[in-house]
Every structure is written in structure tokens, then in C-alpha cells.
Tab-separated table of C-alpha atoms in Angstrom:
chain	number	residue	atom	x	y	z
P	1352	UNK	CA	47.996	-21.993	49.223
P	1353	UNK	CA	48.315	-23.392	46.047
P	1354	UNK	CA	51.830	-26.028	46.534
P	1355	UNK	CA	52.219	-26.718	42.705
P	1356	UNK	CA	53.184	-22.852	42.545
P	1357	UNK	CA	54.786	-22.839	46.158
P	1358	UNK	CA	57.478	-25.526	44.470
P	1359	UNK	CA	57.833	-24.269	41.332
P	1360	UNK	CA	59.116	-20.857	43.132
P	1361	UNK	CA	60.878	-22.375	45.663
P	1362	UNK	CA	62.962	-24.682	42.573
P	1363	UNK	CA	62.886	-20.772	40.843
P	1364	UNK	CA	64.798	-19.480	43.284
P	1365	UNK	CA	67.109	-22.304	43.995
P	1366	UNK	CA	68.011	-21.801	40.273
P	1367	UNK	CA	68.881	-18.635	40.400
P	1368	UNK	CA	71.276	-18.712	43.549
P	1369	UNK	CA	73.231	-21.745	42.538
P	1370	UNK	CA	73.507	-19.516	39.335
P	1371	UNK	CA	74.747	-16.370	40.852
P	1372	UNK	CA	77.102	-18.542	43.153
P	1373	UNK	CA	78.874	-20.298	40.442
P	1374	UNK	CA	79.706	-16.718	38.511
P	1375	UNK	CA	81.110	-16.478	41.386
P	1376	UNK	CA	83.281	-19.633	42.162
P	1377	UNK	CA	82.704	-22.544	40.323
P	1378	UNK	CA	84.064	-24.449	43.193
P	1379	UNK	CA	81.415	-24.865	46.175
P	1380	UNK	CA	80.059	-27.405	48.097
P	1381	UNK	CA	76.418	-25.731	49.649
P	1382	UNK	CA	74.673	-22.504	49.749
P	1383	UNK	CA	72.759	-21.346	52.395
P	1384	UNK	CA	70.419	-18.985	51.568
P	1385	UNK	CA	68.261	-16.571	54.750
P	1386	UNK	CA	65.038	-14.745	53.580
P	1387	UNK	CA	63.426	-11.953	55.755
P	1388	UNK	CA	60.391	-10.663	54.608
P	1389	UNK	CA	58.598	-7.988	56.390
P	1390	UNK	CA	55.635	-5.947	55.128
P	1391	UNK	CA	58.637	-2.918	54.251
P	1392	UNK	CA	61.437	-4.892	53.022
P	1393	UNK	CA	63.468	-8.457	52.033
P	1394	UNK	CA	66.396	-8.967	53.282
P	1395	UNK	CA	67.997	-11.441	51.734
P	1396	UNK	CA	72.079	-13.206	52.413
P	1397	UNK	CA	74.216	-16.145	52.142
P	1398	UNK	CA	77.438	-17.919	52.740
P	1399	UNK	CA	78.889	-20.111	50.208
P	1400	UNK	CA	80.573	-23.032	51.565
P	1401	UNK	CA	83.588	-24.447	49.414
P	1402	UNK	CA	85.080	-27.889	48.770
P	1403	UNK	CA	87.276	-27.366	51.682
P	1404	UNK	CA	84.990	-26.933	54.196
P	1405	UNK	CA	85.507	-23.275	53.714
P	1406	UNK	CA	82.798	-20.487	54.799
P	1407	UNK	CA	82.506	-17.220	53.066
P	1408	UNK	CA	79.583	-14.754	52.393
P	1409	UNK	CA	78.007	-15.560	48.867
P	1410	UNK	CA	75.680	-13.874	46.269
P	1411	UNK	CA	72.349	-14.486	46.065
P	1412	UNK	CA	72.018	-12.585	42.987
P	1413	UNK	CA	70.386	-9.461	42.206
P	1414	UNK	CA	67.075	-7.996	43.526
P	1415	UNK	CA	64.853	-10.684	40.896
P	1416	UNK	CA	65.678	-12.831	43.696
P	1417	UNK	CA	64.115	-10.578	46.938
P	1418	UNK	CA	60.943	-10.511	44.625
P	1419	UNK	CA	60.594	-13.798	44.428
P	1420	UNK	CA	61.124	-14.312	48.244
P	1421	UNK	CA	58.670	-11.833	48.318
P	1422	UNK	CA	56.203	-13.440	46.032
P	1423	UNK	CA	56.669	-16.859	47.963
P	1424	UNK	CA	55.830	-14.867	51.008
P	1425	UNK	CA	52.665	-13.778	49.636
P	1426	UNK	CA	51.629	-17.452	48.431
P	1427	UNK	CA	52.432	-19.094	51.015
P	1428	UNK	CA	49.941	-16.957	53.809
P	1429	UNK	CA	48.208	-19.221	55.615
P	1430	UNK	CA	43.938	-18.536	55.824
P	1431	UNK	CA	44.495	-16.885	59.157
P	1432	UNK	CA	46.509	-14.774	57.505
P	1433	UNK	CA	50.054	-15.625	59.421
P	1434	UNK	CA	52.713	-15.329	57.067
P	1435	UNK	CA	56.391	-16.531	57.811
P	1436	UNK	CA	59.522	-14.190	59.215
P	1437	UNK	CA	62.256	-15.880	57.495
P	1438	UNK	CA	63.322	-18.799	55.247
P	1439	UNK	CA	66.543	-20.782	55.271
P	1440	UNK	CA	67.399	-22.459	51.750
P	1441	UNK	CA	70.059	-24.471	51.238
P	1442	UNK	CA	71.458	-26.637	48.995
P	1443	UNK	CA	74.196	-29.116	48.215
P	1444	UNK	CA	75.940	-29.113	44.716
P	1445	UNK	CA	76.666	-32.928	45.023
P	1446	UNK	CA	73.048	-34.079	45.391
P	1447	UNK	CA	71.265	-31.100	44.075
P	1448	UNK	CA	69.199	-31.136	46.756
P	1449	UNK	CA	67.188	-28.347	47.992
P	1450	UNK	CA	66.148	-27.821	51.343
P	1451	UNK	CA	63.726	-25.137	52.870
P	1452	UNK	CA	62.686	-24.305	56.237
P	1453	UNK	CA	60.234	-21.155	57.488
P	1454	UNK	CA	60.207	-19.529	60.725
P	1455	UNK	CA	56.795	-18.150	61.737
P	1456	UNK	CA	57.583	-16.026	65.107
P	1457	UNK	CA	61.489	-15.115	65.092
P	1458	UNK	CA	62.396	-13.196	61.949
P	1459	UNK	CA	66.030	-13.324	63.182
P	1460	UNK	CA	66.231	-16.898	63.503
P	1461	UNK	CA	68.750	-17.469	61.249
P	1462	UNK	CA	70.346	-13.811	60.946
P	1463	UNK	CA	74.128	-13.182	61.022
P	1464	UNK	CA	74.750	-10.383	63.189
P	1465	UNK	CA	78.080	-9.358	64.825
P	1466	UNK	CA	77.515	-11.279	67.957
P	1467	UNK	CA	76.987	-14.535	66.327
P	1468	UNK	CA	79.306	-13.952	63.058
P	1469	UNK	CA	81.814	-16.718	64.768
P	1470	UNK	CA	78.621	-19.486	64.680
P	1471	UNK	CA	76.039	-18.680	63.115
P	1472	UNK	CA	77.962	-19.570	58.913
P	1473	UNK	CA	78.819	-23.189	60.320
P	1474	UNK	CA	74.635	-23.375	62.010
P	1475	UNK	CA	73.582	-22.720	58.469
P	1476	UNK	CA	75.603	-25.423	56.362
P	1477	UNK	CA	74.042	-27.461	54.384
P	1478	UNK	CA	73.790	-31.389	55.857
């Protein structure tokens, strides 16, 4: 895996979401950002989290950014040829900080889903 390209995708994407999220509302806090990547599809979602403290599903901009996901997917595939399920990005507006972690064996990690819609947005703030 080459990590020069690795971070220059992973600070591509970042861009591009903290973008999207201020056309939206120019007044948040964090974004949280969940990539699933399968061989068929990317799913891709996230809750903006206002000054207030204040959850709400966010925009992670158009489908540019599921290719990219995808793309980092495909870089990062490690010689055995394990790739990861799902990334969590976040980041914080007041430090610009950028945070990324990949989950190799449960794709759903970090999925919202009905039964944990009441947890699962405050589990994924940005610290």
C-alpha cells in the first residue's frame, strides 16, 4: 500500500465532506462520516453535529465521494488480499482534525439502523 496516496485520499475526502456540510449549515461542530464498501456497492452516511450539541443526518456530498471511498478501498488491500468493511471519518471544525478508523470483519460496525437510531449518532461524535 502506498501511504503517501492512502493520505492524500483520505485529506481528499475530508475536503469534500466538510464542503458539502457547510452548503449545508455553516454552523457545525463535527462530521462523522461511515463508509461501506463491498465488492457491489458503497454505502456511504453521516450526521452533522452542530454548535449545540445537536445531532442530525448530514451530506456527504454527491457520488465523487463513494468513488473515492471506493478507490481508498482498493489502495488500501492488504498483500493477503483482506480489504476493510467500513470506515468511520470524522472530523472537528475547531481543530481541523481528521480522524479515520477501518473495520476489517463487521461491515456494520458503525451502521445506523432502526434499532440503534437512539445511540448509535451520539457513538459516532467526533472527540
Amino acid at each position: 500500500m502506498d501511504q503517501r496516496q492512502a493520505d492524500a485520499l483520505l485529506h481528499e475526502i475530508a475536503g469534500m465532506v466538510a464542503q458539502s456540510e457547510t452548503r449545508e449549515s455553516r454552523d457545525w461542530a463535527g462530521i462523522s462520516v461511515v463508509a461501506i464498501v463491498d465488492e457491489a456497492s458503497v454505502q456511504v452516511s453521516s450526521y452533522r453535529y452542530g454548535a449545540d450539541g445537536r445531532a442530525e443526518p448530514g451530506d456527504p456530498g454527491d457520488l465523487c465521494v463513494n468513488r473515492k471511498f471506493r478507490e481508498l478501498h482498493t489502495l488500501m488491500c492488504q498483500p493477503t488480499g483482506r480489504h476493510w468493511k467500513s470506515a468511520l471519518m470524522q472530523i472537528r471544525r475547531d481543530t481541523g482534525e481528521v480522524t479515520t478508523d477501518f473495520e476489517y470483519d463487521d461491515a456494520s460496525r458503525w451502521k445506523v439502523t432502526p434499532l440503534n437510531l437512539d445511540t448509535m449518532p451520539e457513538q459516532l461524535r467526533p472527540r
